[in-house]
């Protein structure tokens, strides 16, 4: 029996009252379409500008606001926002970075999306700690202290010099920073 495709008006109604991000499996569920049919429907919806593909089998509903951080948390996991992005969020640096920087255990990767670029830095599983979930979202952020440690560790490991002369360190707990540093290799301590 042939599946009945949803009309454009039905899709618009669904997205107007739906969420910001849909996996292909979500599109199958809301439409009762098979995977191949949902893929064709997604291509048609992309052509109409109703959704945009942000990663393999992940689509942004353009009728809803969506953060790059949420995309990163769904695509990169396990990972948390750190490095320059977290330095900016915590008020340590003033310049908002052009690329969302994350830290994860799955390897270094780069992802360009319609919402912006994401760079995930690889870190050893033993150093994967010091983050909290943002309330109401699936977004994990490094604490200010863990952000500094990640930044120092990954930049020193890459042979980069770290310039901290313009950083605002007023919110940093140096006790937490020193305790956390003991978990890192000697170059960070």
mmCIF file with all atom_site columns, C-alpha atoms in Angstrom, residues 13-172:
data_model
loop_
_atom_site.group_PDB
_atom_site.id
_atom_site.type_symbol
_atom_site.label_atom_id
_atom_site.label_alt_id
_atom_site.label_comp_id
_atom_site.label_asym_id
_atom_site.label_entity_id
_atom_site.label_seq_id
_atom_site.pdbx_PDB_ins_code
_atom_site.Cartn_x
_atom_site.Cartn_y
_atom_site.Cartn_z
_atom_site.occupancy
_atom_site.B_iso_or_equiv
_atom_site.pdbx_formal_charge
_atom_site.auth_seq_id
_atom_site.auth_comp_id
_atom_site.auth_asym_id
_atom_site.auth_atom_id
_atom_site.pdbx_PDB_model_num
ATOM 1   C CA . UNK A 1 13  ? 1.413  23.313 10.607 1.00 0.00 ? 13  UNK A CA 1
ATOM 2   C CA . UNK A 1 14  ? 3.620  20.598 12.099 1.00 0.00 ? 14  UNK A CA 1
ATOM 3   C CA . UNK A 1 15  ? 6.727  22.805 12.117 1.00 0.00 ? 15  UNK A CA 1
ATOM 4   C CA . UNK A 1 16  ? 4.870  25.891 13.376 1.00 0.00 ? 16  UNK A CA 1
ATOM 5   C CA . UNK A 1 17  ? 3.864  23.955 16.494 1.00 0.00 ? 17  UNK A CA 1
ATOM 6   C CA . UNK A 1 18  ? 6.958  21.740 16.648 1.00 0.00 ? 18  UNK A CA 1
ATOM 7   C CA . UNK A 1 19  ? 10.517 21.946 17.824 1.00 0.00 ? 19  UNK A CA 1
ATOM 8   C CA . UNK A 1 20  ? 13.641 23.555 16.368 1.00 0.00 ? 20  UNK A CA 1
ATOM 9   C CA . UNK A 1 21  ? 15.535 20.407 15.348 1.00 0.00 ? 21  UNK A CA 1
ATOM 10  C CA . UNK A 1 22  ? 14.322 17.182 13.758 1.00 0.00 ? 22  UNK A CA 1
ATOM 11  C CA . UNK A 1 23  ? 16.218 14.023 13.095 1.00 0.00 ? 23  UNK A CA 1
ATOM 12  C CA . UNK A 1 24  ? 15.099 12.081 10.033 1.00 0.00 ? 24  UNK A CA 1
ATOM 13  C CA . UNK A 1 25  ? 13.541 9.541  12.416 1.00 0.00 ? 25  UNK A CA 1
ATOM 14  C CA . UNK A 1 26  ? 11.433 12.386 13.906 1.00 0.00 ? 26  UNK A CA 1
ATOM 15  C CA . UNK A 1 27  ? 10.186 13.299 10.427 1.00 0.00 ? 27  UNK A CA 1
ATOM 16  C CA . UNK A 1 28  ? 9.198  9.660  9.920  1.00 0.00 ? 28  UNK A CA 1
ATOM 17  C CA . UNK A 1 29  ? 7.248  9.660  13.184 1.00 0.00 ? 29  UNK A CA 1
ATOM 18  C CA . UNK A 1 30  ? 5.322  12.895 12.623 1.00 0.00 ? 30  UNK A CA 1
ATOM 19  C CA . UNK A 1 31  ? 4.443  11.992 9.033  1.00 0.00 ? 31  UNK A CA 1
ATOM 20  C CA . UNK A 1 32  ? 4.059  8.195  9.241  1.00 0.00 ? 32  UNK A CA 1
ATOM 21  C CA . UNK A 1 33  ? 6.379  7.974  6.226  1.00 0.00 ? 33  UNK A CA 1
ATOM 22  C CA . UNK A 1 34  ? 9.035  5.359  5.582  1.00 0.00 ? 34  UNK A CA 1
ATOM 23  C CA . UNK A 1 35  ? 12.674 6.465  5.724  1.00 0.00 ? 35  UNK A CA 1
ATOM 24  C CA . UNK A 1 36  ? 13.038 6.771  1.916  1.00 0.00 ? 36  UNK A CA 1
ATOM 25  C CA . UNK A 1 37  ? 9.777  8.736  1.680  1.00 0.00 ? 37  UNK A CA 1
ATOM 26  C CA . UNK A 1 38  ? 10.756 10.989 4.589  1.00 0.00 ? 38  UNK A CA 1
ATOM 27  C CA . UNK A 1 39  ? 14.125 11.634 2.903  1.00 0.00 ? 39  UNK A CA 1
ATOM 28  C CA . UNK A 1 40  ? 12.320 12.763 -0.267 1.00 0.00 ? 40  UNK A CA 1
ATOM 29  C CA . UNK A 1 41  ? 9.952  14.919 1.788  1.00 0.00 ? 41  UNK A CA 1
ATOM 30  C CA . UNK A 1 42  ? 12.945 16.475 3.596  1.00 0.00 ? 42  UNK A CA 1
ATOM 31  C CA . UNK A 1 43  ? 14.601 17.295 0.250  1.00 0.00 ? 43  UNK A CA 1
ATOM 32  C CA . UNK A 1 44  ? 11.382 18.977 -0.885 1.00 0.00 ? 44  UNK A CA 1
ATOM 33  C CA . UNK A 1 45  ? 11.097 20.935 2.386  1.00 0.00 ? 45  UNK A CA 1
ATOM 34  C CA . UNK A 1 46  ? 14.739 22.043 2.089  1.00 0.00 ? 46  UNK A CA 1
ATOM 35  C CA . UNK A 1 47  ? 14.044 23.307 -1.461 1.00 0.00 ? 47  UNK A CA 1
ATOM 36  C CA . UNK A 1 48  ? 11.111 25.340 -0.087 1.00 0.00 ? 48  UNK A CA 1
ATOM 37  C CA . UNK A 1 49  ? 13.305 26.772 2.698  1.00 0.00 ? 49  UNK A CA 1
ATOM 38  C CA . UNK A 1 50  ? 11.104 25.375 5.464  1.00 0.00 ? 50  UNK A CA 1
ATOM 39  C CA . UNK A 1 51  ? 13.886 23.241 6.914  1.00 0.00 ? 51  UNK A CA 1
ATOM 40  C CA . UNK A 1 52  ? 17.646 23.311 6.478  1.00 0.00 ? 52  UNK A CA 1
ATOM 41  C CA . UNK A 1 53  ? 19.992 20.376 6.742  1.00 0.00 ? 53  UNK A CA 1
ATOM 42  C CA . UNK A 1 54  ? 22.490 21.011 9.548  1.00 0.00 ? 54  UNK A CA 1
ATOM 43  C CA . UNK A 1 55  ? 24.110 17.565 9.717  1.00 0.00 ? 55  UNK A CA 1
ATOM 44  C CA . UNK A 1 56  ? 23.538 14.056 8.443  1.00 0.00 ? 56  UNK A CA 1
ATOM 45  C CA . UNK A 1 57  ? 19.868 13.246 9.078  1.00 0.00 ? 57  UNK A CA 1
ATOM 46  C CA . UNK A 1 58  ? 19.401 16.397 11.227 1.00 0.00 ? 58  UNK A CA 1
ATOM 47  C CA . UNK A 1 59  ? 17.258 19.310 10.073 1.00 0.00 ? 59  UNK A CA 1
ATOM 48  C CA . UNK A 1 60  ? 16.609 22.777 11.457 1.00 0.00 ? 60  UNK A CA 1
ATOM 49  C CA . UNK A 1 61  ? 12.997 23.967 11.402 1.00 0.00 ? 61  UNK A CA 1
ATOM 50  C CA . UNK A 1 62  ? 13.516 27.535 10.155 1.00 0.00 ? 62  UNK A CA 1
ATOM 51  C CA . UNK A 1 63  ? 10.230 28.612 11.760 1.00 0.00 ? 63  UNK A CA 1
ATOM 52  C CA . UNK A 1 64  ? 11.861 28.189 15.180 1.00 0.00 ? 64  UNK A CA 1
ATOM 53  C CA . UNK A 1 65  ? 14.999 29.771 16.617 1.00 0.00 ? 65  UNK A CA 1
ATOM 54  C CA . UNK A 1 66  ? 17.861 27.353 17.110 1.00 0.00 ? 66  UNK A CA 1
ATOM 55  C CA . UNK A 1 67  ? 21.261 27.681 18.732 1.00 0.00 ? 67  UNK A CA 1
ATOM 56  C CA . UNK A 1 68  ? 24.496 26.366 17.327 1.00 0.00 ? 68  UNK A CA 1
ATOM 57  C CA . UNK A 1 69  ? 25.236 25.021 20.805 1.00 0.00 ? 69  UNK A CA 1
ATOM 58  C CA . UNK A 1 70  ? 22.154 22.775 20.644 1.00 0.00 ? 70  UNK A CA 1
ATOM 59  C CA . UNK A 1 71  ? 23.222 21.446 17.246 1.00 0.00 ? 71  UNK A CA 1
ATOM 60  C CA . UNK A 1 72  ? 26.681 20.696 18.643 1.00 0.00 ? 72  UNK A CA 1
ATOM 61  C CA . UNK A 1 73  ? 25.260 18.850 21.638 1.00 0.00 ? 73  UNK A CA 1
ATOM 62  C CA . UNK A 1 74  ? 23.096 16.638 19.420 1.00 0.00 ? 74  UNK A CA 1
ATOM 63  C CA . UNK A 1 75  ? 25.688 15.962 16.733 1.00 0.00 ? 75  UNK A CA 1
ATOM 64  C CA . UNK A 1 76  ? 29.018 15.790 18.557 1.00 0.00 ? 76  UNK A CA 1
ATOM 65  C CA . UNK A 1 77  ? 28.197 14.057 21.832 1.00 0.00 ? 77  UNK A CA 1
ATOM 66  C CA . UNK A 1 78  ? 29.682 13.374 24.140 1.00 0.00 ? 78  UNK A CA 1
ATOM 67  C CA . UNK A 1 79  ? 30.950 16.938 24.109 1.00 0.00 ? 79  UNK A CA 1
ATOM 68  C CA . UNK A 1 80  ? 30.588 20.227 25.950 1.00 0.00 ? 80  UNK A CA 1
ATOM 69  C CA . UNK A 1 81  ? 31.107 23.860 24.960 1.00 0.00 ? 81  UNK A CA 1
ATOM 70  C CA . UNK A 1 82  ? 34.537 25.097 26.045 1.00 0.00 ? 82  UNK A CA 1
ATOM 71  C CA . UNK A 1 83  ? 37.591 26.957 24.750 1.00 0.00 ? 83  UNK A CA 1
ATOM 72  C CA . UNK A 1 84  ? 36.991 30.473 23.285 1.00 0.00 ? 84  UNK A CA 1
ATOM 73  C CA . UNK A 1 85  ? 33.193 30.044 23.232 1.00 0.00 ? 85  UNK A CA 1
ATOM 74  C CA . UNK A 1 86  ? 33.051 29.343 26.944 1.00 0.00 ? 86  UNK A CA 1
ATOM 75  C CA . UNK A 1 87  ? 35.708 31.983 27.730 1.00 0.00 ? 87  UNK A CA 1
ATOM 76  C CA . UNK A 1 88  ? 33.381 34.525 26.078 1.00 0.00 ? 88  UNK A CA 1
ATOM 77  C CA . UNK A 1 89  ? 30.245 33.203 27.812 1.00 0.00 ? 89  UNK A CA 1
ATOM 78  C CA . UNK A 1 90  ? 31.924 33.463 31.213 1.00 0.00 ? 90  UNK A CA 1
ATOM 79  C CA . UNK A 1 91  ? 33.131 37.024 30.501 1.00 0.00 ? 91  UNK A CA 1
ATOM 80  C CA . UNK A 1 92  ? 36.816 36.086 30.494 1.00 0.00 ? 92  UNK A CA 1
ATOM 81  C CA . UNK A 1 93  ? 37.342 37.384 26.954 1.00 0.00 ? 93  UNK A CA 1
ATOM 82  C CA . UNK A 1 94  ? 35.369 40.186 25.295 1.00 0.00 ? 94  UNK A CA 1
ATOM 83  C CA . UNK A 1 95  ? 35.454 39.123 21.663 1.00 0.00 ? 95  UNK A CA 1
ATOM 84  C CA . UNK A 1 96  ? 32.715 36.707 20.591 1.00 0.00 ? 96  UNK A CA 1
ATOM 85  C CA . UNK A 1 97  ? 34.402 33.923 18.591 1.00 0.00 ? 97  UNK A CA 1
ATOM 86  C CA . UNK A 1 98  ? 33.356 33.217 14.998 1.00 0.00 ? 98  UNK A CA 1
ATOM 87  C CA . UNK A 1 99  ? 33.389 29.449 15.563 1.00 0.00 ? 99  UNK A CA 1
ATOM 88  C CA . UNK A 1 100 ? 31.701 27.485 18.339 1.00 0.00 ? 100 UNK A CA 1
ATOM 89  C CA . UNK A 1 101 ? 34.414 25.552 20.171 1.00 0.00 ? 101 UNK A CA 1
ATOM 90  C CA . UNK A 1 102 ? 33.654 22.308 21.979 1.00 0.00 ? 102 UNK A CA 1
ATOM 91  C CA . UNK A 1 103 ? 35.651 19.584 23.686 1.00 0.00 ? 103 UNK A CA 1
ATOM 92  C CA . UNK A 1 104 ? 34.811 15.916 23.308 1.00 0.00 ? 104 UNK A CA 1
ATOM 93  C CA . UNK A 1 105 ? 36.167 12.399 23.460 1.00 0.00 ? 105 UNK A CA 1
ATOM 94  C CA . UNK A 1 106 ? 35.189 11.335 19.932 1.00 0.00 ? 106 UNK A CA 1
ATOM 95  C CA . UNK A 1 107 ? 38.059 12.985 18.119 1.00 0.00 ? 107 UNK A CA 1
ATOM 96  C CA . UNK A 1 108 ? 38.719 16.341 16.532 1.00 0.00 ? 108 UNK A CA 1
ATOM 97  C CA . UNK A 1 109 ? 36.116 17.412 13.994 1.00 0.00 ? 109 UNK A CA 1
ATOM 98  C CA . UNK A 1 110 ? 34.772 20.439 12.155 1.00 0.00 ? 110 UNK A CA 1
ATOM 99  C CA . UNK A 1 111 ? 31.187 20.963 11.079 1.00 0.00 ? 111 UNK A CA 1
ATOM 100 C CA . UNK A 1 112 ? 29.812 23.792 8.957  1.00 0.00 ? 112 UNK A CA 1
ATOM 101 C CA . UNK A 1 113 ? 26.062 24.372 9.306  1.00 0.00 ? 113 UNK A CA 1
ATOM 102 C CA . UNK A 1 114 ? 23.623 27.068 8.151  1.00 0.00 ? 114 UNK A CA 1
ATOM 103 C CA . UNK A 1 115 ? 23.755 28.323 11.751 1.00 0.00 ? 115 UNK A CA 1
ATOM 104 C CA . UNK A 1 116 ? 27.559 28.597 11.872 1.00 0.00 ? 116 UNK A CA 1
ATOM 105 C CA . UNK A 1 117 ? 30.727 26.563 12.237 1.00 0.00 ? 117 UNK A CA 1
ATOM 106 C CA . UNK A 1 118 ? 31.580 24.152 15.056 1.00 0.00 ? 118 UNK A CA 1
ATOM 107 C CA . UNK A 1 119 ? 35.039 22.883 15.966 1.00 0.00 ? 119 UNK A CA 1
ATOM 108 C CA . UNK A 1 120 ? 35.295 20.018 18.422 1.00 0.00 ? 120 UNK A CA 1
ATOM 109 C CA . UNK A 1 121 ? 38.697 19.447 20.034 1.00 0.00 ? 121 UNK A CA 1
ATOM 110 C CA . UNK A 1 122 ? 39.623 15.948 21.157 1.00 0.00 ? 122 UNK A CA 1
ATOM 111 C CA . UNK A 1 123 ? 40.408 15.417 24.809 1.00 0.00 ? 123 UNK A CA 1
ATOM 112 C CA . UNK A 1 124 ? 41.319 12.220 26.658 1.00 0.00 ? 124 UNK A CA 1
ATOM 113 C CA . UNK A 1 125 ? 38.421 10.553 28.516 1.00 0.00 ? 125 UNK A CA 1
ATOM 114 C CA . UNK A 1 126 ? 40.195 11.130 31.848 1.00 0.00 ? 126 UNK A CA 1
ATOM 115 C CA . UNK A 1 127 ? 39.991 14.896 31.234 1.00 0.00 ? 127 UNK A CA 1
ATOM 116 C CA . UNK A 1 128 ? 36.307 14.848 30.277 1.00 0.00 ? 128 UNK A CA 1
ATOM 117 C CA . UNK A 1 129 ? 34.761 16.498 33.354 1.00 0.00 ? 129 UNK A CA 1
ATOM 118 C CA . UNK A 1 130 ? 34.001 19.977 34.719 1.00 0.00 ? 130 UNK A CA 1
ATOM 119 C CA . UNK A 1 131 ? 30.850 20.800 32.767 1.00 0.00 ? 131 UNK A CA 1
ATOM 120 C CA . UNK A 1 132 ? 27.199 21.342 33.657 1.00 0.00 ? 132 UNK A CA 1
ATOM 121 C CA . UNK A 1 133 ? 23.960 21.085 31.722 1.00 0.00 ? 133 UNK A CA 1
ATOM 122 C CA . UNK A 1 134 ? 22.267 24.347 30.863 1.00 0.00 ? 134 UNK A CA 1
ATOM 123 C CA . UNK A 1 135 ? 18.792 24.222 32.388 1.00 0.00 ? 135 UNK A CA 1
ATOM 124 C CA . UNK A 1 136 ? 16.035 23.452 29.916 1.00 0.00 ? 136 UNK A CA 1
ATOM 125 C CA . UNK A 1 137 ? 18.391 22.370 27.126 1.00 0.00 ? 137 UNK A CA 1
ATOM 126 C CA . UNK A 1 138 ? 20.684 19.523 26.209 1.00 0.00 ? 138 UNK A CA 1
ATOM 127 C CA . UNK A 1 139 ? 23.641 21.910 26.139 1.00 0.00 ? 139 UNK A CA 1
ATOM 128 C CA . UNK A 1 140 ? 26.645 21.262 28.371 1.00 0.00 ? 140 UNK A CA 1
ATOM 129 C CA . UNK A 1 141 ? 29.020 24.113 29.244 1.00 0.00 ? 141 UNK A CA 1
ATOM 130 C CA . UNK A 1 142 ? 32.454 23.923 30.827 1.00 0.00 ? 142 UNK A CA 1
ATOM 131 C CA . UNK A 1 143 ? 32.868 25.741 34.133 1.00 0.00 ? 143 UNK A CA 1
ATOM 132 C CA . UNK A 1 144 ? 35.078 28.855 33.952 1.00 0.00 ? 144 UNK A CA 1
ATOM 133 C CA . UNK A 1 145 ? 37.928 26.966 35.611 1.00 0.00 ? 145 UNK A CA 1
ATOM 134 C CA . UNK A 1 146 ? 37.632 23.904 33.355 1.00 0.00 ? 146 UNK A CA 1
ATOM 135 C CA . UNK A 1 147 ? 37.471 26.202 30.331 1.00 0.00 ? 147 UNK A CA 1
ATOM 136 C CA . UNK A 1 148 ? 40.830 27.733 31.305 1.00 0.00 ? 148 UNK A CA 1
ATOM 137 C CA . UNK A 1 149 ? 42.347 24.296 31.837 1.00 0.00 ? 149 UNK A CA 1
ATOM 138 C CA . UNK A 1 150 ? 41.040 22.962 28.496 1.00 0.00 ? 150 UNK A CA 1
ATOM 139 C CA . UNK A 1 151 ? 42.301 26.076 26.728 1.00 0.00 ? 151 UNK A CA 1
ATOM 140 C CA . UNK A 1 152 ? 45.757 25.843 28.303 1.00 0.00 ? 152 UNK A CA 1
ATOM 141 C CA . UNK A 1 153 ? 46.059 22.092 27.747 1.00 0.00 ? 153 UNK A CA 1
ATOM 142 C CA . UNK A 1 154 ? 44.982 22.042 24.113 1.00 0.00 ? 154 UNK A CA 1
ATOM 143 C CA . UNK A 1 155 ? 46.922 25.165 23.114 1.00 0.00 ? 155 UNK A CA 1
ATOM 144 C CA . UNK A 1 156 ? 50.127 24.111 24.862 1.00 0.00 ? 156 UNK A CA 1
ATOM 145 C CA . UNK A 1 157 ? 49.779 20.628 23.361 1.00 0.00 ? 157 UNK A CA 1
ATOM 146 C CA . UNK A 1 158 ? 49.566 22.256 19.904 1.00 0.00 ? 158 UNK A CA 1
ATOM 147 C CA . UNK A 1 159 ? 52.590 24.438 20.624 1.00 0.00 ? 159 UNK A CA 1
ATOM 148 C CA . UNK A 1 160 ? 50.649 27.726 20.730 1.00 0.00 ? 160 UNK A CA 1
ATOM 149 C CA . UNK A 1 161 ? 51.492 30.613 23.011 1.00 0.00 ? 161 UNK A CA 1
ATOM 150 C CA . UNK A 1 162 ? 48.724 31.715 25.394 1.00 0.00 ? 162 UNK A CA 1
ATOM 151 C CA . UNK A 1 163 ? 48.231 35.467 25.817 1.00 0.00 ? 163 UNK A CA 1
ATOM 152 C CA . UNK A 1 164 ? 46.149 36.200 28.915 1.00 0.00 ? 164 UNK A CA 1
ATOM 153 C CA . UNK A 1 165 ? 46.971 39.887 29.418 1.00 0.00 ? 165 UNK A CA 1
ATOM 154 C CA . UNK A 1 166 ? 43.464 41.037 28.373 1.00 0.00 ? 166 UNK A CA 1
ATOM 155 C CA . UNK A 1 167 ? 41.550 38.315 30.181 1.00 0.00 ? 167 UNK A CA 1
ATOM 156 C CA . UNK A 1 168 ? 39.155 39.105 33.023 1.00 0.00 ? 168 UNK A CA 1
ATOM 157 C CA . UNK A 1 169 ? 39.823 36.479 35.690 1.00 0.00 ? 169 UNK A CA 1
ATOM 158 C CA . UNK A 1 170 ? 37.663 38.074 38.416 1.00 0.00 ? 170 UNK A CA 1
ATOM 159 C CA . UNK A 1 171 ? 35.121 35.226 38.407 1.00 0.00 ? 171 UNK A CA 1
ATOM 160 C CA . UNK A 1 172 ? 37.709 32.432 38.573 1.00 0.00 ? 172 UNK A CA 1
#
